[in-house]
């Protein structure tokens, strides 16, 4: 284990791991012409409730300008659409379209296969434990930011 230079930085190691995982995921999604970011957007909208751009930006970890461009590209492909928010017709929300839901159903298999490859390489139990620990880390740091 590296304990000096960049290898001693948690932020660097998390970024490096994300890059490697996303590289494999991007390759799996490319067959359908979908980027990792576009997949995250459609996956966040898959429940059909719709999300405001602010809610969506937070959910998919994207800054607003980048999200707007990505959503516009998905709208151009008729995979998502903007419409009135359920429960508050004055607000605009983003929804996955029927065509987007069909695409998402097709690529879910590729996403699952990619995650299975990671689990096979790293170990299923270790992968599950890592995912659990990363979720706890993010939640803990989010709470610490709020209370700071």
JSON list of C-alpha atoms in Angstrom, two decimals:
[
{"chain": "A", "resi": 1, "resn": "UNK", "atom": "CA", "xyz": [0.00, 0.00, 0.00]},
{"chain": "A", "resi": 2, "resn": "UNK", "atom": "CA", "xyz": [1.35, 3.40, -1.00]},
{"chain": "A", "resi": 3, "resn": "UNK", "atom": "CA", "xyz": [1.71, 5.80, 1.93]},
{"chain": "A", "resi": 4, "resn": "UNK", "atom": "CA", "xyz": [3.51, 8.66, 0.19]},
{"chain": "A", "resi": 5, "resn": "UNK", "atom": "CA", "xyz": [2.87, 11.00, -2.71]},
{"chain": "A", "resi": 6, "resn": "UNK", "atom": "CA", "xyz": [-0.56, 10.89, -4.31]},
{"chain": "A", "resi": 7, "resn": "UNK", "atom": "CA", "xyz": [-1.13, 7.38, -3.00]},
{"chain": "A", "resi": 8, "resn": "UNK", "atom": "CA", "xyz": [-1.41, 8.79, 0.51]},
{"chain": "A", "resi": 9, "resn": "UNK", "atom": "CA", "xyz": [-4.41, 10.93, -0.46]},
{"chain": "A", "resi": 10, "resn": "UNK", "atom": "CA", "xyz": [-7.89, 9.49, 0.06]},
{"chain": "A", "resi": 11, "resn": "UNK", "atom": "CA", "xyz": [-9.29, 11.96, -2.49]},
{"chain": "A", "resi": 12, "resn": "UNK", "atom": "CA", "xyz": [-6.79, 10.80, -5.11]},
{"chain": "A", "resi": 13, "resn": "UNK", "atom": "CA", "xyz": [-7.40, 7.10, -4.46]},
{"chain": "A", "resi": 14, "resn": "UNK", "atom": "CA", "xyz": [-11.18, 7.56, -4.66]},
{"chain": "A", "resi": 15, "resn": "UNK", "atom": "CA", "xyz": [-10.80, 9.49, -7.94]},
{"chain": "A", "resi": 16, "resn": "UNK", "atom": "CA", "xyz": [-8.48, 6.85, -9.37]},
{"chain": "A", "resi": 17, "resn": "UNK", "atom": "CA", "xyz": [-10.87, 4.04, -8.46]},
{"chain": "A", "resi": 18, "resn": "UNK", "atom": "CA", "xyz": [-13.80, 5.99, -9.92]},
{"chain": "A", "resi": 19, "resn": "UNK", "atom": "CA", "xyz": [-11.89, 6.56, -13.15]},
{"chain": "A", "resi": 20, "resn": "UNK", "atom": "CA", "xyz": [-11.07, 2.86, -13.56]},
{"chain": "A", "resi": 21, "resn": "UNK", "atom": "CA", "xyz": [-14.61, 1.71, -12.76]},
{"chain": "A", "resi": 22, "resn": "UNK", "atom": "CA", "xyz": [-16.18, 4.35, -15.02]},
{"chain": "A", "resi": 23, "resn": "UNK", "atom": "CA", "xyz": [-13.82, 3.49, -17.88]},
{"chain": "A", "resi": 24, "resn": "UNK", "atom": "CA", "xyz": [-15.21, -0.05, -17.93]},
{"chain": "A", "resi": 25, "resn": "UNK", "atom": "CA", "xyz": [-18.77, 1.21, -17.52]},
{"chain": "A", "resi": 26, "resn": "UNK", "atom": "CA", "xyz": [-18.32, 3.74, -20.34]},
{"chain": "A", "resi": 27, "resn": "UNK", "atom": "CA", "xyz": [-17.16, 0.98, -22.66]},
{"chain": "A", "resi": 28, "resn": "UNK", "atom": "CA", "xyz": [-20.19, -1.13, -21.78]},
{"chain": "A", "resi": 29, "resn": "UNK", "atom": "CA", "xyz": [-22.59, 1.79, -22.39]},
{"chain": "A", "resi": 30, "resn": "UNK", "atom": "CA", "xyz": [-20.95, 2.95, -25.62]},
{"chain": "A", "resi": 31, "resn": "UNK", "atom": "CA", "xyz": [-22.70, 0.26, -27.65]},
{"chain": "A", "resi": 32, "resn": "UNK", "atom": "CA", "xyz": [-25.98, 2.11, -27.02]},
{"chain": "A", "resi": 33, "resn": "UNK", "atom": "CA", "xyz": [-24.44, 5.55, -27.49]},
{"chain": "A", "resi": 34, "resn": "UNK", "atom": "CA", "xyz": [-24.89, 6.48, -23.83]},
{"chain": "A", "resi": 35, "resn": "UNK", "atom": "CA", "xyz": [-22.33, 8.14, -21.57]},
{"chain": "A", "resi": 36, "resn": "UNK", "atom": "CA", "xyz": [-21.92, 7.33, -17.89]},
{"chain": "A", "resi": 37, "resn": "UNK", "atom": "CA", "xyz": [-23.40, 10.73, -17.03]},
{"chain": "A", "resi": 38, "resn": "UNK", "atom": "CA", "xyz": [-26.43, 10.16, -19.27]},
{"chain": "A", "resi": 39, "resn": "UNK", "atom": "CA", "xyz": [-26.97, 6.73, -17.72]},
{"chain": "A", "resi": 40, "resn": "UNK", "atom": "CA", "xyz": [-26.85, 8.28, -14.22]},
{"chain": "A", "resi": 41, "resn": "UNK", "atom": "CA", "xyz": [-29.44, 10.88, -15.26]},
{"chain": "A", "resi": 42, "resn": "UNK", "atom": "CA", "xyz": [-31.83, 8.32, -16.72]},
{"chain": "A", "resi": 43, "resn": "UNK", "atom": "CA", "xyz": [-31.31, 5.95, -13.77]},
{"chain": "A", "resi": 44, "resn": "UNK", "atom": "CA", "xyz": [-32.12, 8.82, -11.34]},
{"chain": "A", "resi": 45, "resn": "UNK", "atom": "CA", "xyz": [-35.33, 9.48, -13.28]},
{"chain": "A", "resi": 46, "resn": "UNK", "atom": "CA", "xyz": [-36.34, 5.83, -13.66]},
{"chain": "A", "resi": 47, "resn": "UNK", "atom": "CA", "xyz": [-38.90, 5.92, -10.84]},
{"chain": "A", "resi": 48, "resn": "UNK", "atom": "CA", "xyz": [-41.13, 8.15, -12.99]},
{"chain": "A", "resi": 49, "resn": "UNK", "atom": "CA", "xyz": [-41.65, 10.83, -10.35]},
{"chain": "A", "resi": 50, "resn": "UNK", "atom": "CA", "xyz": [-39.59, 13.43, -12.20]},
{"chain": "A", "resi": 51, "resn": "UNK", "atom": "CA", "xyz": [-36.96, 15.67, -10.66]},
{"chain": "A", "resi": 52, "resn": "UNK", "atom": "CA", "xyz": [-36.28, 19.38, -10.75]},
{"chain": "A", "resi": 53, "resn": "UNK", "atom": "CA", "xyz": [-32.94, 20.32, -12.26]},
{"chain": "A", "resi": 54, "resn": "UNK", "atom": "CA", "xyz": [-31.65, 21.17, -8.78]},
{"chain": "A", "resi": 55, "resn": "UNK", "atom": "CA", "xyz": [-32.70, 17.81, -7.34]},
{"chain": "A", "resi": 56, "resn": "UNK", "atom": "CA", "xyz": [-31.31, 16.02, -10.36]},
{"chain": "A", "resi": 57, "resn": "UNK", "atom": "CA", "xyz": [-27.97, 17.86, -10.20]},
{"chain": "A", "resi": 58, "resn": "UNK", "atom": "CA", "xyz": [-27.56, 16.79, -6.59]},
{"chain": "A", "resi": 59, "resn": "UNK", "atom": "CA", "xyz": [-28.62, 13.20, -7.28]},
{"chain": "A", "resi": 60, "resn": "UNK", "atom": "CA", "xyz": [-26.26, 12.68, -10.24]},
{"chain": "A", "resi": 61, "resn": "UNK", "atom": "CA", "xyz": [-23.35, 14.70, -8.82]},
{"chain": "A", "resi": 62, "resn": "UNK", "atom": "CA", "xyz": [-23.17, 17.17, -11.70]},
{"chain": "A", "resi": 63, "resn": "UNK", "atom": "CA", "xyz": [-22.90, 20.96, -11.74]},
{"chain": "A", "resi": 64, "resn": "UNK", "atom": "CA", "xyz": [-25.99, 22.69, -13.18]},
{"chain": "A", "resi": 65, "resn": "UNK", "atom": "CA", "xyz": [-24.42, 23.87, -16.48]},
{"chain": "A", "resi": 66, "resn": "UNK", "atom": "CA", "xyz": [-23.06, 20.40, -17.25]},
{"chain": "A", "resi": 67, "resn": "UNK", "atom": "CA", "xyz": [-26.36, 18.79, -16.30]},
{"chain": "A", "resi": 68, "resn": "UNK", "atom": "CA", "xyz": [-28.32, 21.20, -18.49]},
{"chain": "A", "resi": 69, "resn": "UNK", "atom": "CA", "xyz": [-26.20, 20.29, -21.52]},
{"chain": "A", "resi": 70, "resn": "UNK", "atom": "CA", "xyz": [-26.52, 16.57, -20.80]},
{"chain": "A", "resi": 71, "resn": "UNK", "atom": "CA", "xyz": [-30.30, 16.80, -20.33]},
{"chain": "A", "resi": 72, "resn": "UNK", "atom": "CA", "xyz": [-30.62, 18.81, -23.55]},
{"chain": "A", "resi": 73, "resn": "UNK", "atom": "CA", "xyz": [-28.75, 16.05, -25.41]},
{"chain": "A", "resi": 74, "resn": "UNK", "atom": "CA", "xyz": [-31.07, 13.43, -23.92]},
{"chain": "A", "resi": 75, "resn": "UNK", "atom": "CA", "xyz": [-34.10, 15.55, -24.90]},
{"chain": "A", "resi": 76, "resn": "UNK", "atom": "CA", "xyz": [-32.73, 15.77, -28.46]},
{"chain": "A", "resi": 77, "resn": "UNK", "atom": "CA", "xyz": [-32.71, 11.95, -28.52]},
{"chain": "A", "resi": 78, "resn": "UNK", "atom": "CA", "xyz": [-36.25, 11.83, -26.99]},
{"chain": "A", "resi": 79, "resn": "UNK", "atom": "CA", "xyz": [-34.95, 9.88, -23.98]},
{"chain": "A", "resi": 80, "resn": "UNK", "atom": "CA", "xyz": [-36.09, 12.42, -21.39]},
{"chain": "A", "resi": 81, "resn": "UNK", "atom": "CA", "xyz": [-38.44, 15.41, -21.43]},
{"chain": "A", "resi": 82, "resn": "UNK", "atom": "CA", "xyz": [-39.28, 18.45, -19.34]},
{"chain": "A", "resi": 83, "resn": "UNK", "atom": "CA", "xyz": [-42.79, 18.89, -18.02]},
{"chain": "A", "resi": 84, "resn": "UNK", "atom": "CA", "xyz": [-44.78, 20.20, -15.07]},
{"chain": "A", "resi": 85, "resn": "UNK", "atom": "CA", "xyz": [-43.79, 18.67, -11.73]},
{"chain": "A", "resi": 86, "resn": "UNK", "atom": "CA", "xyz": [-46.28, 16.30, -10.20]},
{"chain": "A", "resi": 87, "resn": "UNK", "atom": "CA", "xyz": [-47.97, 18.00, -7.26]},
{"chain": "A", "resi": 88, "resn": "UNK", "atom": "CA", "xyz": [-46.85, 21.51, -8.29]},
{"chain": "A", "resi": 89, "resn": "UNK", "atom": "CA", "xyz": [-47.69, 22.34, -11.90]},
{"chain": "A", "resi": 90, "resn": "UNK", "atom": "CA", "xyz": [-45.78, 25.65, -11.59]},
{"chain": "A", "resi": 91, "resn": "UNK", "atom": "CA", "xyz": [-42.44, 23.83, -11.29]},
{"chain": "A", "resi": 92, "resn": "UNK", "atom": "CA", "xyz": [-40.66, 22.20, -14.19]},
{"chain": "A", "resi": 93, "resn": "UNK", "atom": "CA", "xyz": [-39.30, 18.68, -13.77]},
{"chain": "A", "resi": 94, "resn": "UNK", "atom": "CA", "xyz": [-37.37, 16.25, -15.93]},
{"chain": "A", "resi": 95, "resn": "UNK", "atom": "CA", "xyz": [-38.85, 12.83, -16.66]},
{"chain": "A", "resi": 96, "resn": "UNK", "atom": "CA", "xyz": [-37.56, 9.75, -18.46]},
{"chain": "A", "resi": 97, "resn": "UNK", "atom": "CA", "xyz": [-39.58, 9.07, -21.61]},
{"chain": "A", "resi": 98, "resn": "UNK", "atom": "CA", "xyz": [-40.93, 5.71, -22.71]},
{"chain": "A", "resi": 99, "resn": "UNK", "atom": "CA", "xyz": [-38.09, 5.49, -25.21]},
{"chain": "A", "resi": 100, "resn": "UNK", "atom": "CA", "xyz": [-35.61, 6.34, -22.43]},
{"chain": "A", "resi": 101, "resn": "UNK", "atom": "CA", "xyz": [-37.10, 3.66, -20.16]},
{"chain": "A", "resi": 102, "resn": "UNK", "atom": "CA", "xyz": [-36.73, 1.10, -22.95]},
{"chain": "A", "resi": 103, "resn": "UNK", "atom": "CA", "xyz": [-33.10, 2.09, -23.47]},
{"chain": "A", "resi": 104, "resn": "UNK", "atom": "CA", "xyz": [-32.47, 1.97, -19.74]},
{"chain": "A", "resi": 105, "resn": "UNK", "atom": "CA", "xyz": [-33.93, -1.54, -19.57]},
{"chain": "A", "resi": 106, "resn": "UNK", "atom": "CA", "xyz": [-31.53, -2.62, -22.33]},
{"chain": "A", "resi": 107, "resn": "UNK", "atom": "CA", "xyz": [-28.45, -1.08, -20.75]},
{"chain": "A", "resi": 108, "resn": "UNK", "atom": "CA", "xyz": [-29.24, -2.26, -17.22]},
{"chain": "A", "resi": 109, "resn": "UNK", "atom": "CA", "xyz": [-27.87, -5.65, -18.24]},
{"chain": "A", "resi": 110, "resn": "UNK", "atom": "CA", "xyz": [-24.60, -4.11, -19.42]},
{"chain": "A", "resi": 111, "resn": "UNK", "atom": "CA", "xyz": [-24.33, -2.13, -16.19]},
{"chain": "A", "resi": 112, "resn": "UNK", "atom": "CA", "xyz": [-24.96, -5.27, -14.12]},
{"chain": "A", "resi": 113, "resn": "UNK", "atom": "CA", "xyz": [-22.35, -7.18, -16.14]},
{"chain": "A", "resi": 114, "resn": "UNK", "atom": "CA", "xyz": [-19.80, -4.43, -15.54]},
{"chain": "A", "resi": 115, "resn": "UNK", "atom": "CA", "xyz": [-20.48, -4.48, -11.81]},
{"chain": "A", "resi": 116, "resn": "UNK", "atom": "CA", "xyz": [-20.18, -8.28, -11.85]},
{"chain": "A", "resi": 117, "resn": "UNK", "atom": "CA", "xyz": [-16.75, -7.94, -13.49]},
{"chain": "A", "resi": 118, "resn": "UNK", "atom": "CA", "xyz": [-15.66, -5.58, -10.73]},
{"chain": "A", "resi": 119, "resn": "UNK", "atom": "CA", "xyz": [-16.99, -7.99, -8.10]},
{"chain": "A", "resi": 120, "resn": "UNK", "atom": "CA", "xyz": [-15.23, -10.92, -9.77]},
{"chain": "A", "resi": 121, "resn": "UNK", "atom": "CA", "xyz": [-11.92, -9.04, -9.84]},
{"chain": "A", "resi": 122, "resn": "UNK", "atom": "CA", "xyz": [-12.15, -7.56, -6.34]},
{"chain": "A", "resi": 123, "resn": "UNK", "atom": "CA", "xyz": [-14.31, -10.20, -4.69]},
{"chain": "A", "resi": 124, "resn": "UNK", "atom": "CA", "xyz": [-18.09, -10.05, -4.28]},
{"chain": "A", "resi": 125, "resn": "UNK", "atom": "CA", "xyz": [-17.97, -9.71, -0.50]},
{"chain": "A", "resi": 126, "resn": "UNK", "atom": "CA", "xyz": [-15.23, -7.05, -0.59]},
{"chain": "A", "resi": 127, "resn": "UNK", "atom": "CA", "xyz": [-17.13, -5.14, -3.30]},
{"chain": "A", "resi": 128, "resn": "UNK", "atom": "CA", "xyz": [-20.35, -5.17, -1.25]},
{"chain": "A", "resi": 129, "resn": "UNK", "atom": "CA", "xyz": [-18.42, -4.11, 1.86]},
{"chain": "A", "resi": 130, "resn": "UNK", "atom": "CA", "xyz": [-16.66, -1.32, -0.06]},
{"chain": "A", "resi": 131, "resn": "UNK", "atom": "CA", "xyz": [-19.96, -0.02, -1.44]},
{"chain": "A", "resi": 132, "resn": "UNK", "atom": "CA", "xyz": [-21.46, -0.07, 2.04]},
{"chain": "A", "resi": 133, "resn": "UNK", "atom": "CA", "xyz": [-18.47, 1.71, 3.57]},
{"chain": "A", "resi": 134, "resn": "UNK", "atom": "CA", "xyz": [-18.40, 4.35, 0.82]},
{"chain": "A", "resi": 135, "resn": "UNK", "atom": "CA", "xyz": [-22.08, 5.05, 1.41]},
{"chain": "A", "resi": 136, "resn": "UNK", "atom": "CA", "xyz": [-21.44, 5.46, 5.14]},
{"chain": "A", "resi": 137, "resn": "UNK", "atom": "CA", "xyz": [-18.43, 7.70, 4.44]},
{"chain": "A", "resi": 138, "resn": "UNK", "atom": "CA", "xyz": [-20.45, 9.97, 2.11]},
{"chain": "A", "resi": 139, "resn": "UNK", "atom": "CA", "xyz": [-23.38, 10.17, 4.54]},
{"chain": "A", "resi": 140, "resn": "UNK", "atom": "CA", "xyz": [-21.08, 10.92, 7.48]},
{"chain": "A", "resi": 141, "resn": "UNK", "atom": "CA", "xyz": [-19.21, 13.64, 5.62]},
{"chain": "A", "resi": 142, "resn": "UNK", "atom": "CA", "xyz": [-22.48, 15.16, 4.35]},
{"chain": "A", "resi": 143, "resn": "UNK", "atom": "CA", "xyz": [-23.77, 15.36, 7.94]},
{"chain": "A", "resi": 144, "resn": "UNK", "atom": "CA", "xyz": [-20.45, 16.82, 9.12]},
{"chain": "A", "resi": 145, "resn": "UNK", "atom": "CA", "xyz": [-20.66, 19.56, 6.46]},
{"chain": "A", "resi": 146, "resn": "UNK", "atom": "CA", "xyz": [-24.19, 20.45, 7.51]},
{"chain": "A", "resi": 147, "resn": "UNK", "atom": "CA", "xyz": [-23.27, 20.71, 11.18]},
{"chain": "A", "resi": 148, "resn": "UNK", "atom": "CA", "xyz": [-19.97, 22.55, 10.55]}
]
